[in-house]
CSV table of C-alpha atoms and ligand atoms in Angstrom, one decimal:
chain,number,residue,atom,x,y,z
A,1,MET,CA,0.1,0.0,0.1
A,2,PRO,CA,1.7,3.7,-1.2
A,3,LEU,CA,2.9,6.0,1.8
A,4,LEU,CA,0.1,8.9,-0.1
A,5,ASP,CA,-2.1,7.0,-2.4
A,6,VAL,CA,-4.6,10.7,-4.2
A,7,GLN,CA,-8.0,8.9,-6.8
A,8,ASN,CA,-9.5,11.5,-8.7
A,9,LEU,CA,-9.3,14.4,-6.9
A,10,THR,CA,-11.6,16.7,-8.1
A,11,ALA,CA,-12.0,20.3,-5.7
A,12,TYR,CA,-13.6,23.3,-7.6
A,13,TYR,CA,-13.8,27.2,-6.4
A,14,THR,CA,-16.9,28.9,-6.1
A,15,ILE,CA,-17.2,32.4,-7.6
A,16,LYS,CA,-19.8,34.9,-8.6
A,17,ARG,CA,-19.8,33.5,-12.1
A,18,GLY,CA,-19.4,30.2,-11.2
A,19,SER,CA,-17.5,27.2,-10.8
A,20,VAL,CA,-14.0,27.0,-11.2
A,21,LYS,CA,-12.3,23.5,-11.7
A,22,ALA,CA,-8.8,24.3,-10.5
A,23,VAL,CA,-8.7,20.4,-10.0
A,24,GLU,CA,-10.6,17.8,-12.1
A,25,ASN,CA,-10.0,14.2,-11.3
A,26,VAL,CA,-6.2,14.0,-10.3
A,27,SER,CA,-4.0,10.7,-9.2
A,28,PHE,CA,-1.3,10.0,-8.4
A,29,SER,CA,0.7,7.5,-5.6
A,30,LEU,CA,3.7,8.7,-2.7
A,31,GLU,CA,5.7,5.6,-1.2
A,32,GLU,CA,8.2,6.3,1.6
A,33,GLY,CA,10.9,7.9,0.7
A,34,GLU,CA,9.7,9.3,-2.8
A,35,ALA,CA,9.7,12.4,-4.0
A,36,MET,CA,7.1,14.1,-7.0
A,37,GLY,CA,7.5,17.0,-9.0
A,38,LEU,CA,4.1,18.7,-9.9
A,39,ALA,CA,4.5,21.7,-12.6
A,40,GLY,CA,2.9,23.4,-14.6
A,41,GLU,CA,1.9,27.2,-16.2
A,42,SER,CA,0.2,29.2,-13.2
A,43,GLY,CA,-3.4,28.2,-12.5
A,44,CYS,CA,-2.8,24.6,-13.6
A,45,GLY,CA,-4.1,23.3,-10.2
A,46,LYS,CA,-0.4,22.9,-8.7
A,47,THR,CA,-1.0,24.4,-5.4
A,48,THR,CA,-4.6,23.6,-4.4
A,49,VAL,CA,-3.5,20.2,-5.1
A,50,ALA,CA,-1.3,20.4,-2.0
A,51,LEU,CA,-4.2,22.4,-0.1
A,52,SER,CA,-6.1,20.2,-0.8
A,53,LEU,CA,-4.1,17.4,0.9
A,54,LEU,CA,-4.0,19.6,4.0
A,55,GLY,CA,-7.7,19.8,3.8
A,56,ILE,CA,-6.9,23.8,4.2
A,57,LEU,CA,-8.2,25.0,1.1
A,58,PRO,CA,-9.7,28.0,0.9
A,59,VAL,CA,-14.0,29.1,2.4
A,60,ASN,CA,-14.8,29.1,-1.3
A,61,GLY,CA,-13.5,26.2,-2.8
A,62,LYS,CA,-13.9,22.8,-1.8
A,63,ILE,CA,-13.1,18.6,-2.3
A,64,VAL,CA,-15.7,17.5,-5.2
A,65,ARG,CA,-15.4,13.9,-5.7
A,66,GLY,CA,-12.3,11.8,-4.9
A,67,LYS,CA,-10.3,10.5,-2.1
A,68,ILE,CA,-7.1,11.5,-0.7
A,69,LEU,CA,-5.9,8.0,1.3
A,70,LEU,CA,-3.0,8.2,3.5
A,71,LYS,CA,-2.3,5.0,4.8
A,72,ASP,CA,-5.3,3.9,4.8
A,73,THR,CA,-7.8,7.1,5.8
A,74,ASP,CA,-9.7,9.1,3.4
A,75,ILE,CA,-8.1,12.3,4.4
A,76,THR,CA,-11.2,13.5,2.7
A,77,LYS,CA,-13.5,12.2,5.4
A,78,LEU,CA,-11.8,14.0,8.8
A,79,SER,CA,-12.8,16.3,10.7
A,80,GLU,CA,-11.2,19.7,10.8
A,81,LYS,CA,-10.6,18.8,14.4
A,82,GLU,CA,-8.7,14.8,13.6
A,83,LEU,CA,-7.2,17.2,10.7
A,84,ARG,CA,-5.4,19.3,12.3
A,85,GLU,CA,-5.0,16.6,15.4
A,86,LYS,CA,-3.7,13.5,13.2
A,87,ILE,CA,-2.9,15.2,9.4
A,88,ARG,CA,-1.5,18.9,8.9
A,89,TRP,CA,1.8,19.4,10.1
A,90,ASN,CA,1.9,15.7,12.7
A,91,ALA,CA,1.4,13.5,8.7
A,92,VAL,CA,1.7,16.2,5.9
A,93,SER,CA,3.5,19.4,6.2
A,94,LEU,CA,4.4,22.5,3.6
A,95,ILE,CA,6.8,24.9,3.0
A,96,PHE,CA,4.5,27.9,1.8
A,97,GLN,CA,5.4,29.6,-1.1
A,98,GLY,CA,7.7,33.1,-0.4
A,99,ALA,CA,9.2,32.4,3.3
A,100,MET,CA,8.5,36.2,4.2
A,101,ASN,CA,5.5,36.5,4.3
A,102,ALA,CA,4.7,33.1,5.7
A,103,MET,CA,6.1,34.2,8.8
A,104,ASN,CA,4.0,37.0,11.4
A,105,PRO,CA,7.2,39.6,11.9
A,106,MET,CA,5.4,40.4,14.9
A,107,TYR,CA,7.0,37.4,16.3
A,108,SER,CA,10.1,35.0,17.1
A,109,VAL,CA,10.3,32.8,14.5
A,110,GLU,CA,10.5,30.4,18.0
A,111,ASP,CA,8.0,32.2,19.2
A,112,GLN,CA,5.9,31.2,16.0
A,113,ILE,CA,6.8,27.8,15.7
A,114,VAL,CA,6.0,27.2,19.2
A,115,GLU,CA,2.9,28.2,18.6
A,116,ALA,CA,2.4,25.9,15.0
A,117,ILE,CA,3.9,22.2,17.6
A,118,LYS,CA,1.8,23.7,20.6
A,119,THR,CA,-2.1,23.5,18.1
A,120,HIS,CA,-0.9,19.5,16.5
A,121,ASP,CA,0.3,18.4,19.9
A,122,SER,CA,-1.7,19.8,22.5
A,123,SER,CA,0.5,17.5,25.8
A,124,ILE,CA,3.7,19.3,25.1
A,125,THR,CA,5.3,21.5,27.3
A,126,LYS,CA,6.5,25.1,26.0
A,127,LYS,CA,9.9,24.1,27.4
A,128,LYS,CA,10.6,20.8,25.4
A,129,ALA,CA,9.2,22.6,22.1
A,130,LYS,CA,11.9,25.2,22.7
A,131,GLU,CA,14.6,22.2,23.1
A,132,ARG,CA,12.9,20.3,19.4
A,133,ILE,CA,13.3,23.9,18.0
A,134,ALA,CA,17.3,23.8,18.9
A,135,LYS,CA,17.8,20.7,17.5
A,136,LEU,CA,15.1,21.4,14.2
A,137,PHE,CA,18.1,24.7,14.0
A,138,GLU,CA,21.0,22.4,14.3
A,139,MET,CA,19.7,19.8,11.5
A,140,VAL,CA,18.8,23.2,8.7
A,141,GLY,CA,22.2,24.3,8.8
A,142,LEU,CA,21.2,27.4,12.1
A,143,GLU,CA,21.8,28.0,14.8
A,144,PRO,CA,19.6,27.1,17.4
A,145,GLU,CA,20.2,30.7,19.2
A,146,ARG,CA,19.2,32.5,15.9
A,147,ALA,CA,15.3,31.3,16.6
A,148,ARG,CA,15.0,34.2,19.0
A,149,ASN,CA,14.9,36.7,16.3
A,150,TYR,CA,13.0,38.2,14.1
A,151,PRO,CA,11.5,37.3,10.5
A,152,HIS,CA,13.5,40.5,9.5
A,153,GLU,CA,16.2,39.8,11.1
A,154,TYR,CA,17.4,36.8,8.7
A,155,SER,CA,18.1,36.6,5.5
A,156,GLY,CA,16.0,35.2,3.1
A,157,GLY,CA,17.8,31.8,2.6
A,158,MET,CA,17.9,32.1,6.6
A,159,ARG,CA,14.4,31.6,6.7
A,160,GLN,CA,13.5,29.2,3.9
A,161,ARG,CA,15.4,26.9,6.5
A,162,ALA,CA,13.9,27.8,9.6
A,163,MET,CA,10.3,27.9,7.9
A,164,ILE,CA,11.9,23.8,6.2
A,165,ALA,CA,12.3,23.8,10.7
A,166,MET,CA,9.1,25.2,11.2
A,167,ALA,CA,7.9,21.6,8.7
A,168,LEU,CA,10.2,19.0,10.1
A,169,ALA,CA,7.8,20.1,14.3
A,170,CYS,CA,6.1,17.6,14.4
A,171,ASN,CA,7.9,14.7,12.5
A,172,PRO,CA,5.5,14.0,9.4
A,173,SER,CA,6.2,11.3,6.5
A,174,ILE,CA,5.3,13.9,4.0
A,175,LEU,CA,6.4,17.5,3.2
A,176,ILE,CA,4.9,19.2,0.3
A,177,ALA,CA,7.4,21.8,-1.1
A,178,ASP,CA,5.5,24.8,-3.6
A,179,GLU,CA,7.8,26.9,-4.8
A,180,PRO,CA,10.6,26.4,-2.7
A,181,GLY,CA,13.0,28.2,-4.8
A,182,THR,CA,10.7,31.5,-5.8
A,183,ALA,CA,12.7,34.9,-4.3
A,184,LEU,CA,15.6,33.5,-3.3
A,185,ASP,CA,19.5,33.9,-6.1
A,186,VAL,CA,20.5,31.0,-7.6
A,187,ILE,CA,23.2,30.0,-4.9
A,188,VAL,CA,20.8,29.9,-2.0
A,189,GLN,CA,18.3,28.2,-4.2
A,190,ALA,CA,20.4,25.3,-4.4
A,191,GLN,CA,21.8,25.5,-1.4
A,192,VAL,CA,18.3,25.0,0.1
A,193,LEU,CA,17.7,22.6,-2.3
A,194,LYS,CA,20.5,20.2,-1.0
A,195,LEU,CA,19.5,20.9,2.7
A,196,MET,CA,15.1,19.6,1.7
A,197,THR,CA,17.2,16.4,-0.4
A,198,GLU,CA,19.3,15.2,2.4
A,199,LEU,CA,16.5,15.6,4.6
A,200,ARG,CA,14.8,13.5,2.5
A,201,LYS,CA,17.5,11.0,2.8
A,202,ARG,CA,17.9,11.2,6.5
A,203,LEU,CA,14.1,10.9,8.1
A,204,ASN,CA,12.4,8.5,5.0
A,205,LEU,CA,10.9,11.6,3.8
A,206,ALA,CA,8.1,11.7,1.3
A,207,MET,CA,8.1,15.1,-0.5
A,208,ILE,CA,5.9,17.0,-3.6
A,209,MET,CA,7.6,19.3,-5.2
A,210,ILE,CA,5.5,22.0,-6.6
A,211,SER,CA,7.4,24.0,-9.1
A,212,HIS,CA,7.1,25.8,-12.4
A,213,ASP,CA,11.2,25.2,-12.7
A,214,LEU,CA,11.4,21.8,-14.3
A,215,SER,CA,15.2,22.2,-13.2
A,216,ILE,CA,14.8,22.1,-9.2
A,217,ILE,CA,12.2,19.2,-10.0
A,218,SER,CA,15.0,17.6,-12.1
A,219,GLU,CA,17.7,18.3,-9.3
A,220,THR,CA,15.4,17.1,-7.0
A,221,CYS,CA,12.8,14.5,-7.6
A,222,ASP,CA,12.7,11.0,-8.5
A,223,LYS,CA,9.0,11.6,-10.7
A,224,LEU,CA,7.3,14.1,-12.4
A,225,ALA,CA,3.4,15.1,-12.5
A,226,ILE,CA,2.0,17.4,-15.1
A,227,MET,CA,-0.8,19.1,-14.5
A,228,TYR,CA,-2.6,20.9,-17.2
A,229,ALA,CA,-5.6,23.0,-16.9
A,230,GLY,CA,-6.2,21.3,-13.7
A,231,LYS,CA,-5.1,17.6,-15.1
A,232,LEU,CA,-2.7,15.3,-14.5
A,233,VAL,CA,-1.4,15.1,-18.7
A,234,GLU,CA,1.2,12.6,-17.8
A,235,LEU,CA,3.0,11.6,-15.2
A,236,GLY,CA,6.5,9.4,-15.2
A,237,ASP,CA,10.1,8.9,-13.9
A,238,VAL,CA,11.9,12.1,-13.7
A,239,LEU,CA,14.6,10.6,-17.0
A,240,THR,CA,11.8,9.2,-18.7
A,241,MET,CA,9.7,12.6,-18.5
A,242,PHE,CA,12.9,14.6,-19.2
A,243,LYS,CA,14.0,12.4,-22.2
A,244,LYS,CA,10.9,11.0,-24.0
A,245,PRO,CA,7.7,13.9,-23.4
A,246,VAL,CA,4.9,12.2,-25.0
A,247,HIS,CA,1.9,14.6,-24.5
A,248,PRO,CA,2.3,17.6,-26.8
A,249,TYR,CA,2.3,19.5,-22.9
A,250,THR,CA,5.0,18.3,-21.4
A,251,GLN,CA,7.1,18.8,-24.9
A,252,GLY,CA,6.9,21.7,-25.3
A,253,LEU,CA,7.3,22.7,-21.5
A,254,ILE,CA,10.5,20.9,-22.5
A,255,ALA,CA,11.0,22.5,-25.5
A,256,ALA,CA,10.6,25.9,-24.2
A,257,PHE,CA,13.3,24.9,-21.4
A,258,PRO,CA,17.2,25.2,-21.7
A,259,GLY,CA,19.3,22.7,-21.3
A,260,ILE,CA,22.7,23.7,-20.7
A,261,TYR,CA,24.3,20.2,-22.0
A,262,THR,CA,22.3,20.2,-24.8
A,263,PRO,CA,24.0,22.4,-27.9
A,264,LYS,CA,22.3,25.7,-28.6
A,265,GLN,CA,19.5,26.5,-30.4
A,266,GLU,CA,16.2,28.9,-30.3
A,267,MET,CA,13.5,28.2,-26.6
A,268,LYS,CA,10.5,27.5,-28.0
A,269,ALA,CA,7.8,29.2,-26.2
A,270,LEU,CA,4.0,27.6,-26.2
A,271,PRO,CA,1.6,29.5,-27.8
A,272,GLY,CA,-1.2,30.5,-26.5
A,273,SER,CA,-2.6,30.9,-23.1
A,274,PRO,CA,-4.5,28.3,-20.4
A,275,PRO,CA,-7.7,28.1,-20.6
A,276,ASN,CA,-10.5,29.7,-18.2
A,277,LEU,CA,-11.2,27.3,-15.8
A,278,LEU,CA,-14.9,29.0,-15.4
A,279,ASN,CA,-16.0,27.1,-18.7
A,280,PRO,CA,-13.0,24.6,-19.9
A,281,PRO,CA,-12.7,23.6,-23.5
A,282,LYS,CA,-14.6,20.6,-24.1
A,283,GLY,CA,-12.6,17.5,-24.4
A,284,CYS,CA,-8.9,18.2,-24.1
A,285,ARG,CA,-8.4,21.4,-22.1
A,286,PHE,CA,-4.8,21.3,-24.0
A,287,ASN,CA,-6.8,20.8,-27.4
A,288,PRO,CA,-6.7,24.4,-28.4
A,289,ARG,CA,-3.1,24.5,-28.0
A,290,CYS,CA,-2.0,21.2,-29.1
A,291,PRO,CA,0.0,21.3,-32.6
A,292,TYR,CA,-1.1,17.7,-33.0
A,293,VAL,CA,-5.5,19.0,-32.7
A,294,MET,CA,-7.6,16.0,-34.1
A,295,ASP,CA,-11.6,16.1,-34.4
A,296,ILE,CA,-11.8,13.5,-31.4
A,297,CYS,CA,-9.9,15.8,-28.7
A,298,LYS,CA,-12.7,18.1,-29.2
A,299,LYS,CA,-15.2,15.9,-28.5
A,300,LYS,CA,-14.4,13.7,-25.6
A,301,THR,CA,-12.2,13.9,-22.4
A,302,PRO,CA,-8.6,11.4,-22.8
A,303,GLU,CA,-8.3,8.9,-20.0
A,304,LEU,CA,-5.0,9.3,-18.9
A,305,LYS,CA,-3.2,5.7,-19.8
A,306,GLU,CA,0.3,3.7,-18.4
A,307,VAL,CA,2.1,4.2,-21.7
A,308,SER,CA,5.1,2.7,-20.1
A,309,LYS,CA,5.7,0.8,-16.7
A,310,GLY,CA,5.3,3.8,-14.1
A,311,HIS,CA,4.8,6.8,-17.3
A,312,TYR,CA,1.7,7.4,-17.9
A,313,VAL,CA,0.0,10.3,-20.4
A,314,ALA,CA,-3.3,11.4,-21.0
A,315,CYS,CA,-3.8,12.3,-25.1
A,316,TYR,CA,-5.0,10.2,-28.0
A,317,LEU,CA,-1.8,10.0,-30.2
A,318,ALA,CA,-0.1,8.0,-26.8
A,319,LYS,CA,0.9,4.7,-28.2
A,320,LYS,CA,2.0,1.7,-26.0
B,401,SF4,FE1,-3.6,17.3,-28.1
B,401,SF4,FE2,-5.4,15.5,-28.5
B,401,SF4,FE3,-3.5,15.0,-28.2
B,401,SF4,FE4,-4.8,17.2,-26.5
B,401,SF4,S1,-5.5,14.2,-27.0
B,401,SF4,S2,-2.7,16.6,-26.4
B,401,SF4,S3,-5.3,17.7,-28.3
B,401,SF4,S4,-3.4,15.7,-29.1
């Protein structure tokens, strides 16, 4: 049994003009210690998947279908109290996008982490929580005394390390990182990603790395899931996906991405833009931008099918 098994996850947002179909029939699984990258253009549903896994969709968001099995517990069926006590931070933890915005400037970093620990484990004393924070800070390469500082006294890299410490405070088995490299310069970004990979291996953490930057995913993940307009369109191991992308959208994303070792070539941008999810196109949602579009693509949604072992594609052109 996988550690995490997401089956046909469908989540919508209700707005005045109707229902935004942000995530539709997304399925994937994750083993202990495995890292999966979740990529796609902005607004394709990556963050909605992450928020669904923690049960923290905004008030106008709702999981309308599907299961999220954590071992044998379907977390979509849990109450708010059960989610807070058993799932968030204790089983699944999230490193938010933009570490500065995720921290309260009015409190020391230590006080914020103590609060997070006590919210999810009410039996722990403040003294024990502070001892735990000191150990976590050492683990993420920060001096334990720096925990007493305020967020503005940290550099961007230190804040991101503190966020990682906070996310690990209750020993989760799954860590979700939403654009962890955002707003960091490339050197600090590389250090943070290296730290995350080391911690993943040391703690046998499963990880979901959300990013639109394929280079980050290729460095840190075992497999890659590509989302387009709320749908999962391709899923497979990182090497196969980079060497032999099958879905035209994945091919477009990879072609738009400069390779350091490949010959110099003109980068090709994908024409058009993602559809409005209030009223997504019928059939394959990529059909208005696809260079290979056929009649059937405009009428019927292609299912995600296995084309080779562990490699799944949702496209009528994909063959075994
Ligand atoms: Fe293109 Fe059709 Fe494949 Fe969609 S199903 S990606 S429109 S060929």
